[in-house]
PDB file of C-alpha atoms in Angstrom:
ATOM      1  CA  MET G   1       8.539 -12.850  -9.991  1.00  0.00           C
ATOM      2  CA  ALA G   2       5.616 -15.290 -10.123  1.00  0.00           C
ATOM      3  CA  TYR G   3       2.659 -14.219  -8.016  1.00  0.00           C
ATOM      4  CA  GLU G   4      -0.238 -16.323  -6.819  1.00  0.00           C
ATOM      5  CA  ILE G   5      -2.659 -14.146  -8.635  1.00  0.00           C
ATOM      6  CA  GLU G   6      -1.681 -13.265 -12.242  1.00  0.00           C
ATOM      7  CA  LYS G   7      -3.919 -11.749 -14.839  1.00  0.00           C
ATOM      8  CA  PRO G   8      -3.502 -10.387 -18.300  1.00  0.00           C
ATOM      9  CA  ASP G   9      -3.259  -6.523 -18.440  1.00  0.00           C
ATOM     10  CA  GLU G  10      -6.729  -6.375 -20.117  1.00  0.00           C
ATOM     11  CA  GLN G  11      -8.349  -8.072 -17.147  1.00  0.00           C
ATOM     12  CA  TRP G  12      -6.730  -5.696 -14.679  1.00  0.00           C
ATOM     13  CA  ARG G  13      -7.913  -2.804 -16.704  1.00  0.00           C
ATOM     14  CA  ALA G  14     -11.466  -4.242 -16.817  1.00  0.00           C
ATOM     15  CA  GLU G  15     -11.543  -4.858 -13.173  1.00  0.00           C
ATOM     16  CA  LEU G  16      -9.969  -1.677 -11.877  1.00  0.00           C
ATOM     17  CA  SER G  17     -10.988   1.987 -12.333  1.00  0.00           C
ATOM     18  CA  PRO G  18      -8.644   4.098 -14.463  1.00  0.00           C
ATOM     19  CA  ALA G  19      -7.213   5.680 -11.238  1.00  0.00           C
ATOM     20  CA  GLU G  20      -6.873   2.330  -9.467  1.00  0.00           C
ATOM     21  CA  TYR G  21      -5.086   0.779 -12.428  1.00  0.00           C
ATOM     22  CA  THR G  22      -2.605   3.715 -12.693  1.00  0.00           C
ATOM     23  CA  VAL G  23      -1.439   3.307  -9.030  1.00  0.00           C
ATOM     24  CA  LEU G  24      -1.799  -0.511  -8.537  1.00  0.00           C
ATOM     25  CA  ARG G  25      -0.484  -1.766 -11.989  1.00  0.00           C
ATOM     26  CA  GLN G  26       1.685   1.209 -13.194  1.00  0.00           C
ATOM     27  CA  ALA G  27       3.174   2.211  -9.960  1.00  0.00           C
ATOM     28  CA  GLY G  28       1.613   5.614  -9.984  1.00  0.00           C
ATOM     29  CA  THR G  29       0.807   7.827  -6.968  1.00  0.00           C
ATOM     30  CA  GLU G  30      -2.431   9.364  -5.856  1.00  0.00           C
ATOM     31  CA  PRO G  31      -2.269  13.066  -4.960  1.00  0.00           C
ATOM     32  CA  ALA G  32      -1.443  13.829  -1.303  1.00  0.00           C
ATOM     33  CA  PHE G  33      -4.148  14.412   1.227  1.00  0.00           C
ATOM     34  CA  VAL G  34      -7.034  13.304  -0.927  1.00  0.00           C
ATOM     35  CA  GLY G  35      -7.131   9.623  -0.258  1.00  0.00           C
ATOM     36  CA  GLU G  36     -10.053   7.770   1.383  1.00  0.00           C
ATOM     37  CA  TYR G  37      -7.843   6.474   4.248  1.00  0.00           C
ATOM     38  CA  THR G  38      -5.426   9.260   4.931  1.00  0.00           C
ATOM     39  CA  ASP G  39      -7.167  10.280   8.109  1.00  0.00           C
ATOM     40  CA  THR G  40      -9.185   7.135   8.945  1.00  0.00           C
ATOM     41  CA  ARG G  41      -9.137   5.947  12.397  1.00  0.00           C
ATOM     42  CA  THR G  42     -11.462   2.978  11.981  1.00  0.00           C
ATOM     43  CA  ALA G  43     -10.279  -0.306  13.500  1.00  0.00           C
ATOM     44  CA  GLY G  44      -9.811  -3.125  11.013  1.00  0.00           C
ATOM     45  CA  THR G  45      -7.779  -4.737   8.405  1.00  0.00           C
ATOM     46  CA  TYR G  46      -6.496  -3.074   5.195  1.00  0.00           C
ATOM     47  CA  ALA G  47      -6.389  -5.315   2.080  1.00  0.00           C
ATOM     48  CA  CYS G  48      -5.078  -5.097  -1.391  1.00  0.00           C
ATOM     49  CA  ARG G  49      -7.887  -3.373  -3.591  1.00  0.00           C
ATOM     50  CA  ALA G  50      -6.688  -5.484  -6.534  1.00  0.00           C
ATOM     51  CA  CYS G  51      -6.779  -9.005  -4.973  1.00  0.00           C
ATOM     52  CA  GLY G  52      -8.048  -8.743  -1.304  1.00  0.00           C
ATOM     53  CA  ALA G  53      -4.958  -9.903   0.418  1.00  0.00           C
ATOM     54  CA  GLU G  54      -4.764  -8.693   4.036  1.00  0.00           C
ATOM     55  CA  LEU G  55      -1.766  -6.243   4.223  1.00  0.00           C
ATOM     56  CA  PHE G  56      -1.942  -3.977   7.341  1.00  0.00           C
ATOM     57  CA  ARG G  57      -3.893  -3.743  10.635  1.00  0.00           C
ATOM     58  CA  SER G  58      -5.376  -0.454  11.824  1.00  0.00           C
ATOM     59  CA  ASP G  59      -3.262  -0.837  15.149  1.00  0.00           C
ATOM     60  CA  THR G  60      -0.059  -0.147  13.112  1.00  0.00           C
ATOM     61  CA  LYS G  61      -1.380   2.938  11.375  1.00  0.00           C
ATOM     62  CA  PHE G  62      -0.068   6.245  12.639  1.00  0.00           C
ATOM     63  CA  GLU G  63      -0.381   9.984  11.854  1.00  0.00           C
ATOM     64  CA  SER G  64       2.709  10.950   9.794  1.00  0.00           C
ATOM     65  CA  HIS G  65       1.180  14.119   8.247  1.00  0.00           C
ATOM     66  CA  CYS G  66       2.750  13.110   4.865  1.00  0.00           C
ATOM     67  CA  GLY G  67      -0.524  13.077   2.975  1.00  0.00           C
ATOM     68  CA  TRP G  68      -0.957   9.261   2.737  1.00  0.00           C
ATOM     69  CA  PRO G  69      -1.939   6.520   5.119  1.00  0.00           C
ATOM     70  CA  SER G  70       1.139   5.344   7.155  1.00  0.00           C
ATOM     71  CA  PHE G  71       1.869   2.084   8.719  1.00  0.00           C
ATOM     72  CA  TYR G  72       4.822   0.998  10.792  1.00  0.00           C
ATOM     73  CA  ASP G  73       4.543  -2.745  10.084  1.00  0.00           C
ATOM     74  CA  PRO G  74       2.769  -5.085   7.679  1.00  0.00           C
ATOM     75  CA  LYS G  75       0.128  -7.454   9.114  1.00  0.00           C
ATOM     76  CA  ASP G  76       2.326 -10.339   8.126  1.00  0.00           C
ATOM     77  CA  SER G  77       5.952 -10.371   7.095  1.00  0.00           C
ATOM     78  CA  ASP G  78       5.083 -12.090   3.920  1.00  0.00           C
ATOM     79  CA  ALA G  79       2.057  -9.873   3.039  1.00  0.00           C
ATOM     80  CA  VAL G  80       4.248  -7.340   1.112  1.00  0.00           C
ATOM     81  CA  GLU G  81       7.216  -7.449  -1.094  1.00  0.00           C
ATOM     82  CA  LEU G  82       9.887  -4.887  -1.076  1.00  0.00           C
ATOM     83  CA  VAL G  83      11.534  -3.882  -4.376  1.00  0.00           C
ATOM     84  CA  GLU G  84      14.377  -1.381  -5.095  1.00  0.00           C
ATOM     85  CA  ASP G  85      12.901   1.656  -6.891  1.00  0.00           C
ATOM     86  CA  ARG G  86      15.399   3.874  -8.743  1.00  0.00           C
ATOM     87  CA  THR G  87      12.631   5.961 -10.720  1.00  0.00           C
ATOM     88  CA  HIS G  88      12.468   9.754 -10.600  1.00  0.00           C
ATOM     89  CA  GLY G  89      16.196  10.083  -9.916  1.00  0.00           C
ATOM     90  CA  MET G  90      15.831   8.575  -6.349  1.00  0.00           C
ATOM     91  CA  VAL G  91      16.532   5.361  -4.656  1.00  0.00           C
ATOM     92  CA  ARG G  92      13.625   4.150  -2.643  1.00  0.00           C
ATOM     93  CA  THR G  93      12.029   0.935  -1.547  1.00  0.00           C
ATOM     94  CA  GLU G  94       8.741   0.069  -3.361  1.00  0.00           C
ATOM     95  CA  VAL G  95       6.091  -1.847  -1.460  1.00  0.00           C
ATOM     96  CA  ARG G  96       4.141  -4.359  -3.465  1.00  0.00           C
ATOM     97  CA  CYS G  97       1.313  -6.818  -2.595  1.00  0.00           C
ATOM     98  CA  SER G  98       3.139 -10.227  -2.510  1.00  0.00           C
ATOM     99  CA  ARG G  99      -0.014 -11.909  -3.682  1.00  0.00           C
ATOM    100  CA  CYS G 100      -0.665 -10.023  -7.078  1.00  0.00           C
ATOM    101  CA  GLY G 101       2.335  -7.800  -7.421  1.00  0.00           C
ATOM    102  CA  SER G 102       0.267  -4.632  -7.354  1.00  0.00           C
ATOM    103  CA  HIS G 103       2.121  -1.320  -6.290  1.00  0.00           C
ATOM    104  CA  LEU G 104       1.059  -0.051  -2.893  1.00  0.00           C
ATOM    105  CA  GLY G 105       3.509   2.752  -2.020  1.00  0.00           C
ATOM    106  CA  HIS G 106       7.048   3.049  -0.607  1.00  0.00           C
ATOM    107  CA  VAL G 107       8.644   2.299   2.859  1.00  0.00           C
ATOM    108  CA  PHE G 108      11.131   4.663   4.419  1.00  0.00           C
ATOM    109  CA  GLU G 109      13.382   4.229   7.504  1.00  0.00           C
ATOM    110  CA  GLY G 110      15.137   6.504   9.985  1.00  0.00           C
ATOM    111  CA  GLU G 111      12.731   9.419   9.813  1.00  0.00           C
ATOM    112  CA  GLY G 112      12.407   9.603  13.590  1.00  0.00           C
ATOM    113  CA  TYR G 113       8.681   8.620  14.040  1.00  0.00           C
ATOM    114  CA  PRO G 114       8.085   7.162  17.431  1.00  0.00           C
ATOM    115  CA  THR G 115       7.145   3.800  16.245  1.00  0.00           C
ATOM    116  CA  PRO G 116       8.395   0.175  17.325  1.00  0.00           C
ATOM    117  CA  THR G 117      10.040  -0.279  13.802  1.00  0.00           C
ATOM    118  CA  ASP G 118      11.222   3.164  12.832  1.00  0.00           C
ATOM    119  CA  GLN G 119       9.641   2.556   9.505  1.00  0.00           C
ATOM    120  CA  ARG G 120       6.901   4.339   7.633  1.00  0.00           C
ATOM    121  CA  TYR G 121       5.013   2.309   5.031  1.00  0.00           C
ATOM    122  CA  CYS G 122       3.622   5.240   2.904  1.00  0.00           C
ATOM    123  CA  ILE G 123       0.678   3.572   1.032  1.00  0.00           C
ATOM    124  CA  ASN G 124      -1.662   4.952  -1.511  1.00  0.00           C
ATOM    125  CA  SER G 125      -5.278   4.917  -0.130  1.00  0.00           C
ATOM    126  CA  ILE G 126      -6.530   3.901  -3.514  1.00  0.00           C
ATOM    127  CA  SER G 127      -4.590   0.672  -3.367  1.00  0.00           C
ATOM    128  CA  LEU G 128      -6.425  -0.357  -0.205  1.00  0.00           C
ATOM    129  CA  THR G 129      -9.775  -1.406   1.103  1.00  0.00           C
ATOM    130  CA  LEU G 130     -10.620  -1.383   4.687  1.00  0.00           C
ATOM    131  CA  ASP G 131     -12.576  -4.191   6.465  1.00  0.00           C
ATOM    132  CA  PRO G 132     -13.697  -2.830   9.721  1.00  0.00           C
ATOM    133  CA  ASP G 133     -13.643  -4.888  12.904  1.00  0.00           C
ATOM    134  CA  ARG G 134     -16.931  -6.222  14.055  1.00  0.00           C
ATOM    135  CA  ALA G 135     -17.927  -5.043  17.515  1.00  0.00           C
TER     136      ALA G 135
END
């Protein structure tokens, strides 16, 4: 797929820390319960750390106790791209930034969380930046 923002691998490596590169560009996963935004309750907008595209609003973030930030809906239906992921002997749905193609995490359905969409966008903190709302 062609993305609005495309860069050579060397440029991504230069712009991102090694940990950010592993998650965002190589579909890695940060360890559970260590991410910057796992327990954050700050009101604001979460954006892609790689390109700055707005992805999620804090009012769709919820406590799932899974070890990563969880959201029940993207900020805009076109903000993320969903891709079948058959790695690690599982079938999951990968969540990518639709602007630059960076890996964000996975989305799960039917887990019984009391959210309006019955979805849990399980997103790596390291793939996000938070822009707090101005009071």
